[in-house]
């Protein structure tokens, strides 16, 4: 007759007690530790509550809202649709051009405004330059989280050249208020085309330098390969977008698959993660997708600069924006993913509801899924690879 | 599939749950009863020829006439079609079925709709405030929202 | 040096003599720290394509002095719930661990703090006091992140002592002595006699031994970087995760002591590697440019070169994760070094 083992009564009620191989019971507890809201590597005011078992993360509970600035409520109180654009700038402050464009595109579709071709090309050039600038920040800060201090400074040096181009055009370095409903605020100055082409020639060998120093560095690969693997079906279920989705192997880019503006007339390719050094969907894949997207953006910019037609950039800007009652949802591809604006108009001069669907907000929600079982150092890599900007997470 | 075909499928499967539709708008929408929205979404996500696997956006709306609504923007990566679903509920009893078990992304979207609009999602595993502090009073995006005077001893309107 | 000091009447045989002898490395260490802070600042700046300080003195040479003055007058904040005694003690314990190692480093043929026959053994042992200090710092700060940093650091330093000791063993086997003065004297014949190139052995043995000594030297450099907690092994103080690791709750003078102890440790590790493998105070040209004062110049130059390599590596490579760090020590370096020790031993015996 088999012996029945009677467990000590404490074991039955207390889940923290474990029975060791010699039969003794030891008590162990999981440690709850806070990462943030002030922390060098959470890229903003994000609080991650970690439940740890030694160095292993059992659970991650993100707490957001520290940067909530009531964008949607402000938008309802503006007396003019154009006045919302500076607020939209400040949502994802590292990709202001793309934010402005998404909102302006939504209002243009609501009012059925056609913008001149020159405006379309200028918007494409600015958006792609902004994409490169945003990726430089994302990759640089990711490197710094991994302990590589040098690429960060090199990438910021190169980003300064992009900011010089922006400052030359509209006077601002970070928050531009440039893309307006129906056009852009300033035409390109005369030296812009030459300087932008010089920049494209300048950056190509620099990307190769970054690859030599950081991307294919053995230590960096070991830190990021097979870490934070996001399977494709989980990514789609959690509505991840941008480099997160493409890093998981899903060939989906809104510029090609839900086309807007003149992207379909230009030659460029969508970069997808293939699991070259590890599993498909790990941090390294998301990193290499961003690096290759920068190269593709350079291609787009060069083509757009060559095709830039003449025209008046402010001819289609309406004097009064009073759309008919209706609603629209428009999404564009920003450096972080799918930025969508859902605008409901009730026929008056101010919007009735503006909902901003921020890609960083949606991408961040997947973090508890992909970090179970990682170590703290891996968690830093995962948060860095999701590439969040708290302004967009919290709006 | 175009929106009228989708509307056909839904009315034939769910009948009375499909309350309204506007298929000639720039972005056609279909209105569903708020307690049946999760079954409808389950159907839309699981059927092979519909395969709405991507929830683009879930927004809470205050229609300023005593009703709140939730607007679902769905798309399919496989078939590349889109549809908009709406669900309305009364402002004093704002209950909508939760779709967070179908799409993982709905979790945070519904929490945000609850936080800012006060819509209660039945069946959501963890419905609590996400952007505002846990002890904030009121739901700010409602049209009749009055900001509170004091929050933890700090004067709120300045 | 000792005879020179003994001849000064006031010192003679009194305790003052030994106090002066013990204080000389302290003077060196302070000057060296000032120089190295400036070197690190400039080297890191030029690697990162920027200039660093240019205004405090020409090219910022007075900046380290400004930093020291700033740290001296800073408020000493101690967390209210910290263990005050341990919090106060730990920086000095870490400093004592590193400073104690200066006693056995031969700065010149005429000066070594303490000419013990167990020089190498003593060095390895005394640098382990640092572990105790770091653990104390992490615990006493009453901060979970500091504790993490301290525990990781302790694990790391203890693990990397073993490859360091094995690499040192290779040099010791060739020079047949644990006394660093003897080891340096053995490499006096010029660069071909340096132990990293096989030592002063007959040619066939030398050529056979050379690959293993080169490997051992490189491993000693790597283990040295790990001992000092510098990138790529700086997870204990990884800014992006742990703010400052076990240093987080320290400011003012105590932080200055930690900081200086880290730089001193860099030099200790560099000097040990230089003495054992690169000839110590021996000139690479043999008789030319040798002598007691030149010897001091040579060992400082070699030590500074290795410190420069440490700084260079810090600003180039990302950091290893803690389990990868342990893996490298236990599963890569120790087997490789066992092989080296065994091979060198075999070659010397046969």
Coordinates of N, CA and C in Angstrom, one line a residue, chain A residues 48-227:
Chain A
X48 N 7.5 50.9 -13.4 CA 7.3 49.5 -13.6 C 7.4 48.8 -12.3
X49 N 6.4 48.2 -11.9 CA 6.4 47.4 -10.7 C 6.8 46.0 -11.0
X50 N 8.0 45.6 -10.5 CA 8.5 44.3 -10.8 C 8.3 43.4 -9.6
X51 N 7.8 42.2 -9.9 CA 7.8 41.1 -8.9 C 8.9 40.2 -9.3
X52 N 9.9 40.2 -8.4 CA 11.2 39.5 -8.7 C 11.4 38.2 -7.8
X53 N 12.0 37.2 -8.4 CA 12.4 36.1 -7.6 C 13.9 36.1 -7.8
X54 N 14.7 36.8 -7.0 CA 16.1 36.9 -7.2 C 16.3 37.9 -8.4
X55 N 16.9 37.4 -9.4 CA 17.1 38.3 -10.6 C 16.0 38.1 -11.6
X56 N 15.2 37.1 -11.5 CA 14.2 36.8 -12.5 C 12.9 37.5 -12.3
X57 N 12.4 38.1 -13.4 CA 11.2 38.9 -13.3 C 10.0 37.9 -13.4
X58 N 9.2 37.9 -12.3 CA 8.0 37.1 -12.4 C 6.8 37.8 -13.1
X59 N 6.7 39.1 -12.8 CA 5.7 39.8 -13.4 C 6.1 41.3 -13.5
X60 N 5.5 42.0 -14.5 CA 5.8 43.4 -14.7 C 4.4 44.1 -14.7
X61 N 4.2 45.1 -13.9 CA 3.0 45.8 -13.9 C 3.3 47.3 -14.2
X62 N 3.0 47.7 -15.4 CA 3.4 49.1 -15.7 C 2.3 50.1 -15.2
X63 N 2.8 51.2 -14.6 CA 1.9 52.2 -14.2 C 2.2 53.5 -15.0
X64 N 1.2 53.9 -15.7 CA 1.4 55.1 -16.6 C 0.5 56.2 -16.1
X65 N 0.6 57.3 -16.8 CA -0.3 58.5 -16.5 C 0.5 59.6 -15.8
X66 N 1.8 59.5 -15.6 CA 2.5 60.5 -15.0 C 2.7 61.7 -15.9
X67 N 2.5 61.5 -17.2 CA 2.7 62.7 -18.1 C 1.4 63.0 -18.8
X68 N 0.2 62.6 -18.2 CA -1.1 62.9 -18.8 C -1.4 64.3 -18.9
X69 N -1.5 64.9 -20.0 CA -1.7 66.3 -20.1 C -3.1 66.7 -20.8
X70 N -4.0 65.7 -20.8 CA -5.4 66.0 -21.2 C -5.4 66.5 -22.7
X71 N -4.7 65.9 -23.6 CA -4.7 66.3 -25.0 C -6.1 66.3 -25.5
X72 N -6.8 65.2 -25.3 CA -8.1 65.1 -25.9 C -9.1 66.1 -25.4
X73 N -9.0 66.4 -24.1 CA -10.0 67.4 -23.6 C -9.6 68.8 -24.2
X74 N -8.3 69.1 -24.3 CA -7.9 70.4 -24.9 C -8.4 70.5 -26.3
X75 N -8.3 69.4 -27.0 CA -8.7 69.5 -28.4 C -10.1 69.8 -28.6
X76 N -11.0 69.4 -27.6 CA -12.4 69.7 -27.8 C -12.7 71.2 -27.5
X77 N -11.8 71.9 -26.8 CA -12.0 73.2 -26.5 C -11.4 74.2 -27.4
X78 N -10.7 73.8 -28.4 CA -10.0 74.7 -29.3 C -11.1 75.3 -30.2
X79 N -10.8 76.6 -30.6 CA -11.8 77.2 -31.4 C -11.6 77.0 -32.9
X80 N -10.5 76.3 -33.2 CA -10.1 76.1 -34.6 C -9.4 74.8 -34.7
X81 N -9.7 74.0 -35.7 CA -9.0 72.8 -35.9 C -7.5 72.9 -36.0
X82 N -7.0 74.0 -36.5 CA -5.5 74.2 -36.7 C -4.9 74.4 -35.3
X83 N -5.6 74.8 -34.3 CA -5.0 75.1 -33.0 C -4.6 73.8 -32.3
X84 N -5.2 72.7 -32.8 CA -4.8 71.4 -32.1 C -3.4 71.0 -32.4
X85 N -2.9 71.5 -33.6 CA -1.6 70.9 -34.0 C -0.5 71.1 -33.1
X86 N -0.3 72.3 -32.4 CA 0.8 72.3 -31.4 C 0.6 71.3 -30.3
X87 N -0.7 71.0 -29.9 CA -0.9 69.9 -28.9 C -0.5 68.6 -29.5
X88 N -0.8 68.4 -30.7 CA -0.4 67.1 -31.3 C 1.1 66.9 -31.4
X89 N 1.8 68.0 -31.6 CA 3.3 68.0 -31.6 C 3.8 67.4 -30.3
X90 N 3.2 67.8 -29.2 CA 3.8 67.5 -27.9 C 3.4 66.1 -27.4
X91 N 2.6 65.4 -28.2 CA 2.3 64.0 -27.8 C 3.6 63.2 -27.9
X92 N 4.0 62.9 -29.1 CA 5.3 62.2 -29.3 C 6.3 63.2 -29.7
X93 N 7.0 63.7 -28.7 CA 7.8 64.9 -28.9 C 9.1 64.5 -29.7
X94 N 9.4 63.3 -29.9 CA 10.5 63.0 -30.8 C 10.1 62.8 -32.2
X95 N 8.9 62.8 -32.5 CA 8.4 62.6 -33.9 C 7.3 63.6 -34.2
X96 N 7.6 64.9 -34.0 CA 6.5 65.9 -34.1 C 6.0 66.0 -35.5
X97 N 6.8 65.9 -36.5 CA 6.4 66.0 -37.9 C 5.3 65.0 -38.2
X98 N 5.6 63.7 -37.8 CA 4.6 62.7 -38.1 C 3.3 62.8 -37.3
X99 N 3.4 63.3 -36.1 CA 2.1 63.6 -35.3 C 1.3 64.6 -36.0
X100 N 1.9 65.8 -36.4 CA 1.2 66.8 -37.1 C 0.5 66.3 -38.3
X101 N 1.3 65.5 -39.1 CA 0.8 65.0 -40.4 C -0.4 64.1 -40.2
X102 N -0.3 63.3 -39.2 CA -1.5 62.3 -38.9 C -2.7 63.1 -38.7
X103 N -2.6 64.1 -37.8 CA -3.8 64.9 -37.5 C -4.3 65.7 -38.7
X104 N -3.3 66.4 -39.3 CA -3.7 67.2 -40.5 C -4.4 66.3 -41.6
X105 N -3.8 65.1 -41.8 CA -4.4 64.2 -42.7 C -5.8 63.8 -42.4
X106 N -6.1 63.6 -41.1 CA -7.4 63.2 -40.6 C -8.4 64.4 -41.0
X107 N -8.0 65.6 -40.6 CA -8.9 66.7 -40.9 C -9.1 66.9 -42.4
X108 N -8.0 66.7 -43.1 CA -8.2 66.9 -44.6 C -9.1 65.9 -45.2
X109 N -9.0 64.7 -44.7 CA -9.9 63.6 -45.2 C -11.4 63.9 -44.8
X110 N -11.5 64.5 -43.6 CA -12.9 64.8 -43.2 C -13.5 65.9 -44.0
X111 N -12.6 66.9 -44.4 CA -13.1 68.0 -45.2 C -12.9 67.8 -46.7
X112 N -12.3 66.7 -47.1 CA -12.1 66.3 -48.5 C -11.3 67.4 -49.2
X113 N -10.2 67.8 -48.5 CA -9.3 68.8 -49.1 C -8.2 68.0 -49.8
X114 N -7.8 68.5 -51.0 CA -6.7 68.0 -51.8 C -5.5 68.9 -51.6
X115 N -4.4 68.4 -51.2 CA -3.2 69.3 -51.1 C -2.4 69.3 -52.3
X116 N -1.6 70.3 -52.6 CA -0.8 70.3 -53.8 C 0.3 69.3 -53.7
X117 N 0.9 69.0 -54.9 CA 1.9 67.9 -54.9 C 3.1 68.3 -54.2
X118 N 3.5 69.6 -54.3 CA 4.7 70.0 -53.6 C 4.5 69.8 -52.1
X119 N 3.3 70.1 -51.6 CA 3.1 69.9 -50.2 C 3.3 68.4 -49.8
X120 N 2.8 67.5 -50.7 CA 2.9 66.1 -50.4 C 4.4 65.7 -50.3
X121 N 5.1 66.1 -51.2 CA 6.6 65.8 -51.2 C 7.3 66.4 -50.0
X122 N 7.0 67.6 -49.7 CA 7.6 68.2 -48.5 C 7.3 67.4 -47.3
X123 N 6.0 67.0 -47.2 CA 5.6 66.3 -46.0 C 6.3 65.0 -45.9
X124 N 6.5 64.3 -47.1 CA 7.2 63.0 -47.1 C 8.6 63.2 -46.6
X125 N 9.3 64.3 -47.2 CA 10.7 64.5 -46.8 C 10.8 64.8 -45.3
X126 N 9.9 65.6 -44.8 CA 10.0 66.0 -43.4 C 9.7 64.8 -42.5
X127 N 8.7 64.0 -42.9 CA 8.4 62.8 -42.1 C 9.5 61.8 -42.1
X128 N 10.2 61.6 -43.2 CA 11.2 60.6 -43.2 C 12.5 61.1 -42.5
X129 N 12.8 62.4 -42.6 CA 13.9 63.0 -41.8 C 13.6 62.8 -40.3
X130 N 12.3 63.0 -40.0 CA 11.9 62.9 -38.6 C 12.0 61.4 -38.2
X131 N 11.7 60.5 -39.1 CA 11.8 59.1 -38.7 C 13.3 58.8 -38.4
X132 N 14.2 59.3 -39.3 CA 15.6 59.0 -39.0 C 16.0 59.6 -37.7
X133 N 15.6 60.8 -37.4 CA 16.0 61.5 -36.1 C 15.5 60.7 -34.9
X134 N 14.2 60.3 -35.1 CA 13.6 59.5 -33.9 C 14.3 58.2 -33.8
X135 N 14.6 57.5 -34.9 CA 15.3 56.2 -34.7 C 16.7 56.4 -34.1
X136 N 17.4 57.5 -34.5 CA 18.7 57.8 -33.9 C 18.6 57.9 -32.4
X137 N 17.6 58.6 -31.9 CA 17.4 58.7 -30.5 C 17.1 57.3 -29.9
X138 N 16.2 56.6 -30.5 CA 15.8 55.3 -30.0 C 17.0 54.3 -29.9
X139 N 17.8 54.3 -31.0 CA 19.0 53.4 -31.0 C 20.0 53.8 -30.1
X140 N 20.3 55.1 -30.0 CA 21.3 55.6 -29.1 C 21.0 55.3 -27.7
X141 N 19.7 55.6 -27.3 CA 19.4 55.3 -25.9 C 19.3 53.9 -25.6
X142 N 19.0 53.1 -26.6 CA 19.1 51.6 -26.4 C 20.5 51.2 -26.1
X143 N 21.4 51.8 -26.9 CA 22.8 51.4 -26.7 C 23.3 51.8 -25.3
X144 N 22.9 53.0 -24.9 CA 23.3 53.4 -23.5 C 22.7 52.5 -22.5
X145 N 21.5 52.0 -22.7 CA 21.0 51.1 -21.7 C 21.8 49.8 -21.6
X146 N 22.4 49.5 -22.8 CA 23.2 48.3 -22.8 C 24.6 48.5 -22.3
X147 N 24.9 49.8 -22.1 CA 26.3 50.1 -21.6 C 27.2 50.6 -22.6
X148 N 26.7 50.7 -23.9 CA 27.6 51.3 -24.9 C 27.3 52.8 -25.0
X149 N 28.3 53.6 -24.4 CA 28.0 55.0 -24.3 C 28.3 55.7 -25.5
X150 N 29.2 55.2 -26.3 CA 29.7 56.0 -27.5 C 28.7 56.1 -28.6
X151 N 28.0 55.1 -29.1 CA 27.1 55.3 -30.2 C 26.0 56.4 -29.9
X152 N 25.6 56.5 -28.7 CA 24.6 57.5 -28.3 C 25.1 58.9 -28.8
X153 N 26.4 59.2 -28.4 CA 26.8 60.5 -28.8 C 27.0 60.7 -30.3
X154 N 27.5 59.7 -30.9 CA 27.6 59.7 -32.4 C 26.3 60.0 -33.0
X155 N 25.3 59.2 -32.6 CA 23.9 59.4 -33.2 C 23.4 60.7 -32.9
X156 N 23.6 61.3 -31.8 CA 23.1 62.6 -31.5 C 23.8 63.7 -32.3
X157 N 25.1 63.5 -32.6 CA 25.8 64.4 -33.5 C 25.2 64.4 -34.8
X158 N 24.8 63.2 -35.3 CA 24.2 63.1 -36.7 C 22.8 63.7 -36.6
X159 N 22.1 63.5 -35.5 CA 20.7 64.0 -35.4 C 20.8 65.5 -35.4
X160 N 21.8 66.1 -35.0 CA 21.9 67.6 -35.0 C 21.8 68.1 -36.4
X161 N 22.3 67.4 -37.4 CA 22.3 67.8 -38.7 C 20.8 67.9 -39.2
X162 N 20.0 66.9 -38.8 CA 18.6 66.9 -39.2 C 17.9 68.0 -38.5
X163 N 18.2 68.3 -37.2 CA 17.6 69.4 -36.5 C 18.0 70.7 -37.2
X164 N 19.2 70.8 -37.7 CA 19.6 72.0 -38.4 C 18.7 72.2 -39.6
X165 N 18.4 71.1 -40.4 CA 17.5 71.2 -41.5 C 16.1 71.7 -41.1
X166 N 15.6 71.2 -40.0 CA 14.3 71.6 -39.5 C 14.3 73.0 -39.1
X167 N 15.4 73.4 -38.4 CA 15.4 74.8 -37.9 C 15.5 75.8 -39.0
X168 N 16.2 75.4 -40.1 CA 16.3 76.2 -41.3 C 14.9 76.5 -41.9
X169 N 14.0 75.4 -41.8 CA 12.8 75.5 -42.5 C 11.7 76.2 -41.7
X170 N 11.6 75.8 -40.4 CA 10.4 76.4 -39.6 C 10.9 77.0 -38.3
X171 N 12.1 77.0 -38.0 CA 12.6 77.8 -36.9 C 12.6 77.0 -35.6
X172 N 12.1 75.8 -35.6 CA 12.1 75.0 -34.3 C 12.9 73.8 -34.4
X173 N 13.4 73.3 -33.3 CA 14.3 72.1 -33.4 C 13.6 70.8 -32.9
X174 N 12.5 71.0 -32.1 CA 11.9 69.7 -31.6 C 10.4 69.7 -31.9
X175 N 9.7 70.8 -31.6 CA 8.3 70.8 -31.7 C 7.9 71.9 -32.8
X176 N 7.5 71.4 -34.0 CA 7.6 72.3 -35.1 C 6.3 73.1 -35.4
X177 N 5.1 72.5 -35.2 CA 3.9 73.1 -35.7 C 4.0 73.4 -37.1
X178 N 4.5 72.4 -37.9 CA 4.8 72.7 -39.3 C 3.8 72.2 -40.3
X179 N 3.3 71.0 -40.1 CA 2.3 70.5 -41.0 C 0.9 71.0 -40.6
X180 N 0.3 71.8 -41.4 CA -1.0 72.4 -41.1 C -2.0 71.7 -41.9
X181 N -3.3 71.9 -41.5 CA -4.4 71.3 -42.3 C -4.4 72.0 -43.7
X182 N -4.2 71.3 -44.7 CA -4.2 71.8 -46.0 C -2.8 72.3 -46.6
X183 N -1.8 72.1 -45.8 CA -0.5 72.5 -46.4 C 0.6 72.5 -45.3
X184 N 1.6 73.3 -45.5 CA 2.6 73.4 -44.4 C 2.8 74.9 -44.1
X185 N 3.5 75.1 -43.0 CA 3.5 76.5 -42.5 C 4.5 77.4 -43.3
X186 N 5.6 76.8 -43.7 CA 6.7 77.5 -44.4 C 7.1 76.7 -45.6
X187 N 7.5 77.4 -46.6 CA 8.0 76.7 -47.8 C 9.5 76.4 -47.5
X188 N 10.1 75.5 -48.2 CA 11.5 75.1 -48.0 C 12.4 76.3 -48.4
X189 N 13.4 76.6 -47.6 CA 14.3 77.7 -48.0 C 15.2 77.2 -49.1
X190 N 15.9 78.1 -49.8 CA 16.6 77.8 -51.0 C 17.7 76.8 -50.8
X191 N 18.4 76.7 -49.6 CA 19.5 75.8 -49.5 C 19.0 74.4 -49.0
X192 N 17.7 74.3 -48.8 CA 17.3 73.0 -48.1 C 17.6 71.8 -49.0
X193 N 17.3 71.9 -50.3 CA 17.5 70.6 -51.1 C 19.0 70.2 -51.1
X194 N 19.9 71.2 -51.3 CA 21.3 70.8 -51.4 C 21.7 70.2 -50.0
X195 N 21.3 70.9 -48.9 CA 21.8 70.5 -47.6 C 21.2 69.1 -47.3
X196 N 20.0 68.9 -47.7 CA 19.4 67.6 -47.4 C 20.1 66.5 -48.2
X197 N 20.4 66.8 -49.4 CA 21.1 65.7 -50.2 C 22.5 65.5 -49.6
X198 N 23.2 66.6 -49.2 CA 24.5 66.4 -48.5 C 24.3 65.5 -47.3
X199 N 23.3 65.7 -46.5 CA 23.1 64.9 -45.3 C 22.9 63.5 -45.7
X200 N 22.1 63.2 -46.7 CA 21.9 61.8 -47.1 C 23.2 61.1 -47.4
X201 N 24.1 61.9 -48.2 CA 25.4 61.3 -48.5 C 26.2 61.1 -47.2
X202 N 26.0 62.0 -46.3 CA 26.8 61.9 -45.1 C 26.4 60.8 -44.2
X203 N 25.1 60.5 -44.1 CA 24.7 59.5 -43.1 C 25.0 58.0 -43.5
X204 N 25.0 57.8 -44.8 CA 25.1 56.4 -45.2 C 26.4 55.7 -44.6
X205 N 27.6 56.3 -44.8 CA 28.7 55.6 -44.1 C 28.6 55.6 -42.6
X206 N 27.9 56.5 -42.0 CA 27.8 56.6 -40.6 C 26.9 55.4 -40.1
X207 N 25.9 55.0 -40.9 CA 25.1 53.9 -40.4 C 26.0 52.6 -40.5
X208 N 26.9 52.6 -41.4 CA 27.8 51.4 -41.4 C 28.7 51.4 -40.2
X209 N 29.1 52.6 -39.7 CA 29.9 52.7 -38.5 C 29.1 52.2 -37.3
X210 N 27.8 52.6 -37.2 CA 27.0 52.1 -36.1 C 27.0 50.6 -36.1
X211 N 26.8 50.0 -37.3 CA 26.7 48.6 -37.4 C 28.0 47.9 -36.9
X212 N 29.1 48.5 -37.3 CA 30.4 47.9 -36.9 C 30.6 48.0 -35.4
X213 N 30.2 49.2 -34.8 CA 30.5 49.4 -33.4 C 29.4 48.7 -32.5
X214 N 28.2 48.8 -32.9 CA 27.2 48.3 -31.9 C 26.4 47.1 -32.4
X215 N 25.8 47.2 -33.6 CA 24.8 46.2 -34.0 C 25.4 44.8 -34.0
X216 N 26.5 44.6 -34.6 CA 27.1 43.3 -34.7 C 28.1 43.0 -33.7
X217 N 28.2 43.8 -32.7 CA 29.2 43.6 -31.6 C 28.7 42.4 -30.8
X218 N 29.7 41.5 -30.5 CA 29.4 40.2 -29.9 C 28.6 40.4 -28.6
X219 N 29.0 41.3 -27.7 CA 28.4 41.5 -26.4 C 27.0 42.0 -26.6
X220 N 26.8 43.0 -27.5 CA 25.5 43.5 -27.8 C 24.6 42.4 -28.3
X221 N 25.0 41.6 -29.2 CA 24.2 40.5 -29.7 C 23.8 39.6 -28.6
X222 N 24.8 39.3 -27.7 CA 24.4 38.3 -26.6 C 23.4 39.0 -25.7
X223 N 23.4 40.3 -25.5 CA 22.5 40.9 -24.6 C 21.1 41.0 -25.2
X224 N 21.0 41.1 -26.5 CA 19.7 41.3 -27.1 C 19.1 40.2 -27.9
X225 N 19.9 39.2 -28.3 CA 19.3 38.1 -29.1 C 18.5 37.2 -28.2
X226 N 17.4 36.7 -28.6 CA 16.6 35.8 -27.9 C 16.0 36.4 -26.6
X227 N 16.0 37.7 -26.5 CA 15.5 38.4 -25.3 C 14.2 39.1 -25.7

